[in-house]
CSV table of C-alpha atoms and ligand atoms in Angstrom, one decimal:
chain,number,residue,atom,x,y,z
D,1,VAL,CA,52.0,43.9,-2.2
D,2,GLY,CA,55.0,46.2,-2.6
D,3,GLY,CA,57.5,43.5,-3.4
D,4,LEU,CA,55.4,41.6,-5.9
D,5,PRO,CA,55.9,41.9,-9.7
D,6,GLU,CA,53.7,44.6,-11.2
D,7,ALA,CA,51.1,42.1,-12.7
D,8,GLU,CA,50.8,40.4,-9.4
D,9,GLN,CA,50.3,43.8,-7.7
D,10,VAL,CA,47.4,44.5,-10.0
D,11,ARG,CA,45.9,41.1,-9.3
D,12,ALA,CA,46.4,41.5,-5.6
D,13,GLN,CA,44.7,45.0,-5.7
D,14,ALA,CA,41.7,43.5,-7.6
D,15,LEU,CA,41.4,40.6,-5.1
D,16,GLU,CA,41.7,42.9,-2.1
D,17,VAL,CA,38.8,45.1,-3.4
D,18,ALA,CA,36.8,41.9,-4.2
D,19,ALA,CA,37.4,40.7,-0.6
D,20,GLY,CA,36.3,44.1,0.7
D,21,TRP,CA,33.0,43.6,-1.1
D,22,SER,CA,32.4,40.0,0.0
D,23,PRO,CA,32.5,39.8,3.8
D,24,PRO,CA,30.3,37.1,5.3
D,25,ASP,CA,27.5,39.5,6.0
D,26,ALA,CA,27.6,41.3,2.6
D,27,PRO,CA,24.2,42.2,1.1
D,28,GLU,CA,23.3,40.6,-2.2
D,29,SER,CA,23.7,43.9,-4.0
D,30,TRP,CA,27.5,43.7,-3.3
D,31,GLN,CA,27.9,40.5,-5.4
D,32,LEU,CA,28.3,42.3,-8.7
D,33,THR,CA,31.1,44.6,-7.5
D,34,ALA,CA,33.0,41.7,-5.9
D,35,ALA,CA,32.5,39.6,-9.0
D,36,LEU,CA,33.7,42.4,-11.3
D,37,PHE,CA,37.0,42.6,-9.4
D,38,GLU,CA,37.4,38.8,-9.4
D,39,ALA,CA,36.8,38.9,-13.2
D,40,ILE,CA,39.6,41.6,-13.5
D,41,SER,CA,42.0,39.5,-11.4
D,42,GLU,CA,41.3,36.4,-13.5
D,43,HIS,CA,41.9,37.9,-16.9
D,44,ASP,CA,45.6,37.4,-17.5
D,45,ALA,CA,45.8,39.6,-20.7
D,46,LEU,CA,44.1,42.5,-18.9
D,47,VAL,CA,46.2,42.1,-15.8
D,48,ALA,CA,49.4,41.9,-17.9
D,49,ALA,CA,48.5,45.1,-19.8
D,50,LEU,CA,47.4,47.0,-16.7
D,51,ALA,CA,50.8,46.2,-15.1
D,52,SER,CA,52.5,48.7,-17.4
D,53,LEU,CA,50.5,51.6,-15.8
D,54,PRO,CA,52.2,53.5,-13.0
D,55,ALA,CA,51.2,52.2,-9.5
D,56,ASP,CA,49.5,55.5,-8.6
D,57,ARG,CA,47.0,55.1,-11.3
D,58,LEU,CA,45.2,52.3,-9.2
D,59,ALA,CA,45.0,50.0,-12.2
D,60,ALA,CA,42.5,47.5,-11.0
D,61,LEU,CA,40.1,50.2,-9.9
D,62,LEU,CA,40.7,52.1,-13.1
D,63,ALA,CA,39.8,48.9,-15.1
D,64,SER,CA,36.6,48.5,-13.1
D,65,ALA,CA,35.6,52.0,-14.1
D,66,ALA,CA,36.5,51.5,-17.8
D,67,ILE,CA,34.5,48.2,-18.0
D,68,THR,CA,31.5,49.8,-16.2
D,69,PHE,CA,31.7,52.9,-18.5
D,70,LEU,CA,31.7,50.7,-21.7
D,71,VAL,CA,28.9,48.4,-20.3
D,72,ARG,CA,26.7,51.4,-19.5
D,73,ARG,CA,27.4,53.1,-22.8
D,74,ASP,CA,27.2,50.2,-25.2
D,75,ARG,CA,24.7,47.9,-23.3
D,76,PRO,CA,26.4,44.6,-24.4
D,77,VAL,CA,24.2,41.5,-24.2
D,78,PRO,CA,24.1,39.7,-21.8
D,79,LEU,CA,26.5,41.6,-19.5
D,80,ALA,CA,24.6,44.9,-19.3
D,81,ARG,CA,21.6,43.3,-17.5
D,82,TYR,CA,23.8,42.8,-14.4
D,83,TRP,CA,24.5,46.6,-14.0
D,84,PRO,CA,22.2,48.7,-12.0
D,85,ASP,CA,21.0,52.1,-13.2
D,86,PRO,CA,21.0,55.1,-10.8
D,87,GLY,CA,17.7,55.0,-8.8
D,88,SER,CA,16.8,51.5,-9.8
D,89,PRO,CA,17.1,48.3,-7.7
D,90,GLN,CA,20.1,46.0,-8.1
D,91,PRO,CA,19.4,43.4,-10.9
D,92,ALA,CA,19.6,39.7,-10.0
D,93,PHE,CA,23.1,38.2,-10.0
D,94,ASP,CA,23.8,34.7,-11.3
D,95,PRO,CA,26.8,32.5,-12.3
D,96,GLY,CA,26.3,33.6,-15.9
D,97,PHE,CA,28.1,36.8,-15.0
D,98,HIS,CA,31.7,35.3,-14.9
D,99,PRO,CA,31.8,33.9,-18.5
D,100,ALA,CA,30.0,37.0,-19.8
D,101,ALA,CA,32.5,39.3,-18.1
D,102,ALA,CA,35.5,37.3,-19.3
D,103,ALA,CA,34.2,37.3,-22.9
D,104,PHE,CA,33.5,41.1,-22.8
D,105,ILE,CA,36.9,41.9,-21.4
D,106,SER,CA,38.6,39.8,-24.2
D,107,GLU,CA,36.5,41.3,-27.0
D,108,ARG,CA,36.9,44.9,-25.8
D,109,LEU,CA,40.4,44.7,-24.3
D,110,ASP,CA,41.7,47.5,-26.5
D,111,ASP,CA,38.9,49.8,-25.6
D,112,VAL,CA,39.2,49.1,-21.8
D,113,LEU,CA,43.0,49.8,-22.0
D,114,ALA,CA,42.5,53.0,-24.1
D,115,LEU,CA,40.2,54.3,-21.3
D,116,CYS,CA,42.7,53.3,-18.6
D,117,THR,CA,45.5,55.2,-20.4
D,118,VAL,CA,43.7,58.5,-20.7
D,119,ARG,CA,41.4,58.5,-17.6
D,120,ARG,CA,42.1,58.9,-13.9
D,121,TYR,CA,40.3,56.8,-11.3
D,122,GLN,CA,38.4,59.3,-9.3
D,123,MET,CA,35.7,58.1,-6.9
D,124,ASN,CA,33.5,60.3,-4.8
D,125,GLU,CA,31.7,58.6,-1.9
D,126,VAL,CA,29.2,61.0,-0.3
D,127,ALA,CA,28.5,58.5,2.5
D,128,ARG,CA,31.8,59.6,4.1
D,129,CYS,CA,30.0,62.8,5.0
D,130,ALA,CA,28.2,60.9,7.8
D,131,GLN,CA,31.5,60.1,9.4
D,132,ILE,CA,32.9,63.6,8.8
D,133,ALA,CA,29.7,65.2,10.2
D,134,THR,CA,29.9,63.0,13.3
D,135,GLY,CA,33.5,64.3,13.7
D,136,ILE,CA,32.4,67.9,13.3
D,137,GLY,CA,29.5,67.2,15.7
D,138,ALA,CA,32.1,66.1,18.3
D,139,ILE,CA,34.2,69.1,18.1
D,140,ALA,CA,32.0,72.0,17.1
D,141,GLY,CA,28.3,71.1,17.2
D,142,PRO,CA,25.8,71.9,20.0
D,143,GLY,CA,26.5,69.5,22.8
D,144,GLY,CA,29.8,68.7,21.3
D,145,LEU,CA,33.1,68.3,23.1
D,146,SER,CA,34.2,71.9,22.5
D,147,PRO,CA,31.0,73.7,21.5
D,148,SER,CA,31.3,77.0,19.7
D,149,PRO,CA,29.0,79.9,20.6
D,150,ALA,CA,25.5,79.3,19.3
D,151,GLY,CA,24.9,80.9,16.0
D,152,GLN,CA,28.5,81.1,15.0
D,153,VAL,CA,28.9,80.5,11.3
D,154,PHE,CA,31.8,78.3,10.2
D,155,ALA,CA,33.6,78.3,6.9
D,156,LEU,CA,34.2,75.0,5.2
D,157,VAL,CA,37.1,74.0,3.0
D,158,ASP,CA,37.0,70.5,1.4
D,159,LEU,CA,40.4,69.3,0.3
D,160,GLY,CA,40.3,66.8,-2.7
D,161,THR,CA,36.6,67.6,-3.2
D,162,GLY,CA,36.3,66.0,-6.6
D,163,ALA,CA,32.7,66.7,-7.6
D,164,GLY,CA,32.2,68.9,-4.5
D,165,LEU,CA,29.7,66.5,-2.8
D,166,GLY,CA,31.5,67.1,0.6
D,167,LEU,CA,30.7,70.8,0.4
D,168,HIS,CA,27.1,70.2,1.2
D,169,LEU,CA,27.3,68.1,4.3
D,170,ASP,CA,24.8,70.4,6.1
D,171,ARG,CA,22.2,69.6,3.4
D,172,TYR,CA,22.1,65.8,4.0
D,173,ARG,CA,20.3,64.0,6.8
D,174,TYR,CA,22.2,61.5,8.9
D,175,LEU,CA,21.3,58.3,10.6
D,176,VAL,CA,24.4,57.3,12.6
D,177,GLY,CA,23.8,54.3,14.8
D,178,THR,CA,20.4,55.1,16.2
D,179,ARG,CA,20.8,58.8,16.1
D,180,ALA,CA,19.3,61.0,13.4
D,181,ALA,CA,20.5,64.6,12.6
D,182,GLY,CA,20.4,67.1,9.8
D,183,PRO,CA,17.4,68.7,8.0
D,184,ALA,CA,14.3,66.5,8.2
D,185,ASP,CA,13.4,67.4,4.6
D,186,ALA,CA,16.8,66.6,3.1
D,187,SER,CA,16.6,64.8,-0.3
D,188,LEU,CA,19.4,62.4,0.8
D,189,THR,CA,19.8,60.5,4.0
D,190,LEU,CA,23.1,58.8,4.8
D,191,SER,CA,23.0,55.9,7.1
D,192,CYS,CA,26.1,54.8,9.0
D,193,ALA,CA,26.1,51.9,11.5
D,194,GLN,CA,27.7,52.1,14.9
D,195,ARG,CA,30.5,49.6,15.6
D,196,GLY,CA,31.9,49.0,19.1
D,197,ALA,CA,30.6,49.9,22.5
D,198,SER,CA,30.9,53.7,22.4
D,199,MET,CA,28.0,55.7,20.9
D,200,PRO,CA,29.2,58.4,18.5
D,201,PRO,CA,28.0,61.9,19.2
D,202,PRO,CA,25.1,63.2,17.1
D,203,ALA,CA,26.1,64.3,13.6
D,204,SER,CA,24.7,67.8,14.3
D,205,LEU,CA,26.5,70.5,12.5
D,206,PRO,CA,27.1,74.1,13.3
D,207,LEU,CA,25.9,76.7,10.8
D,208,ILE,CA,28.1,76.6,7.7
D,209,GLY,CA,28.5,79.8,5.6
D,210,PRO,CA,31.3,80.2,3.0
D,211,ARG,CA,32.4,76.9,1.5
D,212,THR,CA,35.2,76.2,-1.0
D,213,GLY,CA,36.5,73.0,-2.5
D,214,ILE,CA,40.0,72.3,-3.8
D,215,ASP,CA,40.9,69.6,-6.3
D,216,VAL,CA,43.7,69.0,-8.7
D,217,ALA,CA,41.1,67.6,-11.1
D,218,PRO,CA,37.7,69.0,-10.2
D,219,ILE,CA,34.7,67.2,-11.7
D,220,ASP,CA,32.3,69.5,-13.6
D,221,LEU,CA,28.8,68.2,-12.9
D,222,SER,CA,27.4,70.2,-15.8
D,223,ASP,CA,29.5,68.1,-18.3
D,224,PRO,CA,27.6,64.9,-19.2
D,225,ALA,CA,30.8,63.1,-20.1
D,226,ALA,CA,32.4,64.0,-16.7
D,227,LEU,CA,29.3,62.8,-14.9
D,228,ALA,CA,29.3,59.5,-16.9
D,229,TRP,CA,32.9,58.9,-15.8
D,230,LEU,CA,32.1,59.8,-12.2
D,231,GLU,CA,29.3,57.2,-12.2
D,232,ALA,CA,31.6,54.7,-13.8
D,233,CYS,CA,34.1,55.1,-11.0
D,234,ALA,CA,31.4,54.3,-8.4
D,235,PRO,CA,31.0,50.6,-7.6
D,236,PRO,CA,28.1,49.1,-9.6
D,237,GLU,CA,25.9,48.8,-6.5
D,238,ALA,CA,22.4,50.2,-6.4
D,239,ALA,CA,22.5,52.0,-3.1
D,240,THR,CA,25.9,53.6,-4.0
D,241,LEU,CA,24.6,54.8,-7.3
D,242,SER,CA,21.4,56.2,-5.9
D,243,ARG,CA,23.1,58.2,-3.2
D,244,LEU,CA,25.6,59.5,-5.8
D,245,SER,CA,22.8,60.8,-8.0
D,246,ALA,CA,21.0,62.3,-5.1
D,247,ALA,CA,24.1,64.1,-4.0
D,248,VAL,CA,24.9,65.3,-7.5
D,249,GLU,CA,21.4,66.8,-7.6
D,250,VAL,CA,22.1,68.7,-4.3
D,251,ALA,CA,25.5,69.9,-5.6
D,252,ARG,CA,23.9,71.1,-8.9
D,253,ARG,CA,21.2,73.0,-7.0
D,254,HIS,CA,23.7,74.7,-4.8
D,255,PRO,CA,26.8,75.6,-6.9
D,256,ALA,CA,29.8,76.2,-4.6
D,257,PRO,CA,33.2,77.4,-5.7
D,258,VAL,CA,35.9,74.7,-6.4
D,259,VAL,CA,39.4,75.9,-7.0
D,260,ALA,CA,41.5,73.8,-9.4
D,261,GLY,CA,45.0,73.1,-8.2
D,262,ASP,CA,47.2,71.2,-5.8
D,263,LEU,CA,45.8,71.5,-2.4
D,264,VAL,CA,49.1,72.5,-0.7
D,265,ASP,CA,49.7,75.3,-3.2
D,266,VAL,CA,46.1,76.6,-3.3
D,267,LEU,CA,45.1,76.3,0.4
D,268,PRO,CA,46.9,79.4,1.7
D,269,ASP,CA,45.0,81.7,-0.7
D,270,VAL,CA,41.7,80.0,-0.1
D,271,LEU,CA,42.1,80.4,3.7
D,272,ALA,CA,43.3,84.0,3.3
D,273,ARG,CA,40.0,84.9,1.5
D,274,ILE,CA,37.7,83.6,4.2
D,275,PRO,CA,36.4,86.6,6.3
D,276,ALA,CA,38.0,86.7,9.8
D,277,ARG,CA,34.6,86.3,11.6
D,278,HIS,CA,34.3,82.6,10.5
D,279,PRO,CA,36.1,79.8,12.4
D,280,VAL,CA,37.5,77.5,9.7
D,281,LEU,CA,36.9,73.8,9.2
D,282,VAL,CA,39.2,72.1,6.7
D,283,VAL,CA,37.9,68.7,5.8
D,284,ASP,CA,39.9,66.0,4.1
D,285,ALA,CA,38.3,62.7,3.1
D,286,TYR,CA,40.7,60.4,1.4
D,287,ALA,CA,42.8,63.3,0.0
D,288,SER,CA,45.9,64.0,2.1
D,289,VAL,CA,46.7,60.3,2.2
D,290,PHE,CA,47.8,60.7,-1.4
D,291,LEU,CA,50.3,63.4,-0.7
D,292,PRO,CA,54.0,62.4,-0.7
D,293,PRO,CA,55.6,63.0,2.8
D,294,ASP,CA,57.1,66.3,2.0
D,295,ARG,CA,53.8,67.7,0.6
D,296,LEU,CA,51.9,66.3,3.7
D,297,ALA,CA,54.4,68.2,5.8
D,298,GLY,CA,53.7,71.3,3.6
D,299,LEU,CA,50.0,71.0,4.3
D,300,ILE,CA,50.5,70.8,8.0
D,301,ALA,CA,52.8,73.8,7.8
D,302,VAL,CA,50.1,75.8,6.0
D,303,LEU,CA,47.5,74.9,8.6
D,304,ALA,CA,49.9,75.8,11.5
D,305,ASP,CA,50.8,79.1,9.8
D,306,THR,CA,47.1,79.9,9.5
D,307,GLY,CA,46.5,78.9,13.1
D,308,ARG,CA,48.9,81.7,14.2
D,309,VAL,CA,46.4,84.2,12.9
D,310,ARG,CA,43.0,82.4,13.4
D,311,PRO,CA,42.0,79.0,14.7
D,312,VAL,CA,41.6,76.4,12.1
D,313,THR,CA,40.5,72.8,12.6
D,314,TRP,CA,41.5,70.0,10.2
D,315,LEU,CA,39.3,66.9,10.1
D,316,SER,CA,40.9,64.1,8.3
D,317,LEU,CA,39.2,60.8,7.3
D,318,ASP,CA,42.1,58.9,5.8
D,319,PRO,CA,43.7,55.5,5.7
D,320,LEU,CA,47.1,55.2,7.5
D,321,VAL,CA,50.3,56.0,5.7
D,322,PRO,CA,52.3,54.7,4.0
D,323,LEU,CA,49.3,53.9,1.7
D,324,GLY,CA,48.8,50.1,1.6
D,325,PRO,CA,49.0,47.2,4.0
D,326,GLU,CA,52.1,48.6,5.7
D,327,GLY,CA,50.2,51.7,6.9
D,328,ARG,CA,51.1,52.5,10.5
D,329,GLU,CA,50.8,56.3,11.0
D,330,SER,CA,47.9,58.7,10.8
D,331,VAL,CA,48.3,61.4,8.2
D,332,GLN,CA,47.8,64.0,11.0
D,333,GLY,CA,50.6,62.4,13.1
D,334,LEU,CA,48.1,61.4,15.8
D,335,GLU,CA,49.3,59.0,18.5
D,336,LEU,CA,47.6,55.7,17.7
D,337,PRO,CA,47.0,52.7,20.0
D,338,ALA,CA,49.4,49.9,18.9
D,339,SER,CA,46.4,47.6,18.5
D,340,LEU,CA,44.9,49.9,15.9
D,341,ALA,CA,47.9,49.9,13.6
D,342,ARG,CA,48.3,46.2,14.1
D,343,ASP,CA,44.6,45.6,13.2
D,344,TYR,CA,45.1,47.8,10.2
D,345,GLN,CA,48.0,45.8,8.9
D,346,GLN,CA,46.3,42.4,9.6
D,347,HIS,CA,42.7,42.9,8.7
D,348,GLY,CA,42.7,45.3,5.8
D,349,VAL,CA,41.9,48.8,5.3
D,350,PHE,CA,39.8,51.3,7.2
D,351,ALA,CA,40.1,55.0,7.7
D,352,VAL,CA,41.0,56.9,10.8
D,353,LEU,CA,39.0,60.0,11.7
D,354,GLY,CA,41.0,62.7,13.6
D,355,ALA,CA,40.8,66.3,14.4
D,356,VAL,CA,43.6,68.8,14.9
D,357,THR,CA,43.0,72.4,15.8
D,358,PHE,CA,45.9,74.8,15.2
D,359,GLY,CA,46.0,78.0,17.3
D,360,PRO,CA,48.7,80.7,17.9
D,361,GLY,CA,51.7,78.5,18.9
D,362,TRP,CA,49.6,75.5,19.9
D,363,ARG,CA,48.0,72.4,18.4
D,364,ARG,CA,45.3,70.3,20.0
D,365,GLU,CA,44.6,66.9,18.5
D,366,ARG,CA,42.0,64.2,19.0
D,367,LEU,CA,41.7,60.7,17.6
D,368,LEU,CA,38.0,60.3,17.0
D,369,ALA,CA,37.1,57.1,15.3
D,370,ARG,CA,37.9,54.4,12.9
D,371,ALA,CA,35.7,54.3,9.9
D,372,HIS,CA,34.6,52.1,7.0
D,373,PRO,CA,36.2,53.4,3.7
D,374,SER,CA,32.8,53.9,2.1
D,375,GLY,CA,31.0,55.4,5.0
D,376,GLN,CA,29.1,52.3,6.1
D,377,TRP,CA,30.1,52.2,9.8
D,378,ILE,CA,32.0,54.2,12.4
D,379,GLU,CA,33.6,52.9,15.6
D,380,TRP,CA,33.9,55.8,18.1
D,381,LEU,CA,37.3,55.9,19.9
D,382,ASP,CA,37.3,59.3,21.5
D,383,ARG,CA,36.3,59.1,25.2
Q,401,SAM,C1,39.8,59.4,-3.3
Q,401,SAM,S1,39.2,60.9,-4.0
Q,401,SAM,C2,38.2,61.5,-2.6
Q,401,SAM,C3,37.1,62.4,-3.0
Q,401,SAM,C4,36.2,62.9,-1.9
Q,401,SAM,N1,36.9,63.6,-0.9
Q,401,SAM,C5,35.5,61.7,-1.3
Q,401,SAM,O1,35.9,61.3,-0.2
Q,401,SAM,O2,34.6,61.2,-1.9
Q,401,SAM,C6,40.6,62.0,-3.8
Q,401,SAM,C7,40.5,63.3,-4.5
Q,401,SAM,O3,41.6,64.1,-4.1
Q,401,SAM,C8,42.1,64.8,-5.3
Q,401,SAM,N2,43.5,65.0,-5.1
Q,401,SAM,C9,44.5,64.1,-4.9
Q,401,SAM,N3,45.7,64.7,-4.7
Q,401,SAM,C10,45.4,66.0,-4.7
Q,401,SAM,C11,46.2,67.2,-4.5
Q,401,SAM,N4,47.6,67.1,-4.3
Q,401,SAM,N5,45.7,68.4,-4.6
Q,401,SAM,C12,44.3,68.5,-4.8
Q,401,SAM,N6,43.5,67.4,-5.0
Q,401,SAM,C13,44.0,66.2,-4.9
Q,401,SAM,C14,41.8,63.8,-6.4
Q,401,SAM,O4,41.7,64.5,-7.7
Q,401,SAM,C15,40.4,63.3,-6.0
Q,401,SAM,O5,39.3,64.0,-6.5
C-alpha cells in the first residue's frame, strides 16, 4: 500500500485486517472484528480524518480501539450488545451491526478522533507465548535440539513487553498441535494448532528465574484506565478477551520488573545486571520489527557484544521487514527459503520464529517456524 494516497492506505489497512479475520474457516466469533474493520473502511469521513495521522500510528487499528473503548464505556444502544465482555460468550452477530456502527461512528466522530490523537495502539497477544515457548522448547528444553544441563535456571528478557504478559510464559499451559506442556494447574491454557507435516517439539520450558521486561511505553496493570485501553486494543472476540483477562491476572499475581525505555538503549544495562550463572533468553514478539534499520543493527550489536562475555539466545517472533506486504527479510537476518518470502508477499502476513545464539566470536542461527500473528497456529520448519 506504500504508493497509495494516505486515505487509501488507511482503508487498505482496515480491509487487510478485516480479511485476516474472515478466512473461509473463520469461527463465528470472528465476525464482529471483521465487520468492525469493514465499517471503518467504509466510513469516508473517518478514513479521511485518520489519513492525517502519521503512518506509524496504525490508524485503522487505532480507530478500532477508540470505537471499542467508547462502546464499552458508554454502552450505546444498539451497538453495545454486539461487543463481548471478558469471560462471557460472544454475543450473536446480525446484519443490524453495519448500520448501527456507521451511525455511531458518524455521531461520535470527534470523540473517536480525539482518542486516536492522544492514544497509541498497543496490542498484547498472550497466545504468542505458545509459539515462543515451542521455540524455547526446541533450543533449550529437555529433549530439545541443544538441551541445557537439567536444573539450569535461565534468565528471561522480554523486549517490547507491553503489559508484561510474555514474562510469565512458564506459568501458562500449552496445547500445541496434539502435545500438552506446562503446569497442569495453570489458570490459562493457550492452544495453538499445528500446520504442515512436521510436528513441532513440545513447548516444555527450562526453569526460568530472573525476568525483566522492556518497553518504551509499559502498561501499568494496576491503573484501571490503562487496563481499559489495553482491552480496547484487543480484537472484540470472546476468546481473545478471556485469555487477555486470565493473563492479566497472572501478571498481577506475579509482579515482574519492567524497565521503561527504548529497548536498544536499555538492553545493555538489563543484561549486565543478570547474574553470570544464568544463561540468557531474550524474547521478542512483534517488537524488533518496529525498529528502523539502524536501530535493529544496534540491537544485534548489543546481543553480539553480550555474547562475547556469556551466551545469549535471541528468539524472535516477528513479521518480515520492511514491515508491510513487501517484507522479504527476517529481522534476525536468517536465510529464508525463497518460497517463504514469496508466500509472505502474496498471501499476507505471518510471523517468522527464529533463534540466534551469540557466543564469543560466533553466532548460531536457526529458522524454526512460521506462525500466525495471533498465536493460532504454527508451521514447524526446522528439521
Ligand atoms: C505489537 S506490541 C507487542 C507486545 C507483546 N510483545 C506481544 O507480542 O503481545 C509491540 C510492543 O513493543 C513496544 N516497542 C516498540 N518499539 C519499541 C522500542 N524501540 N523499545 C521498546 N519498546 C518498544 C511497544 O510499546 C509495544 O508494547
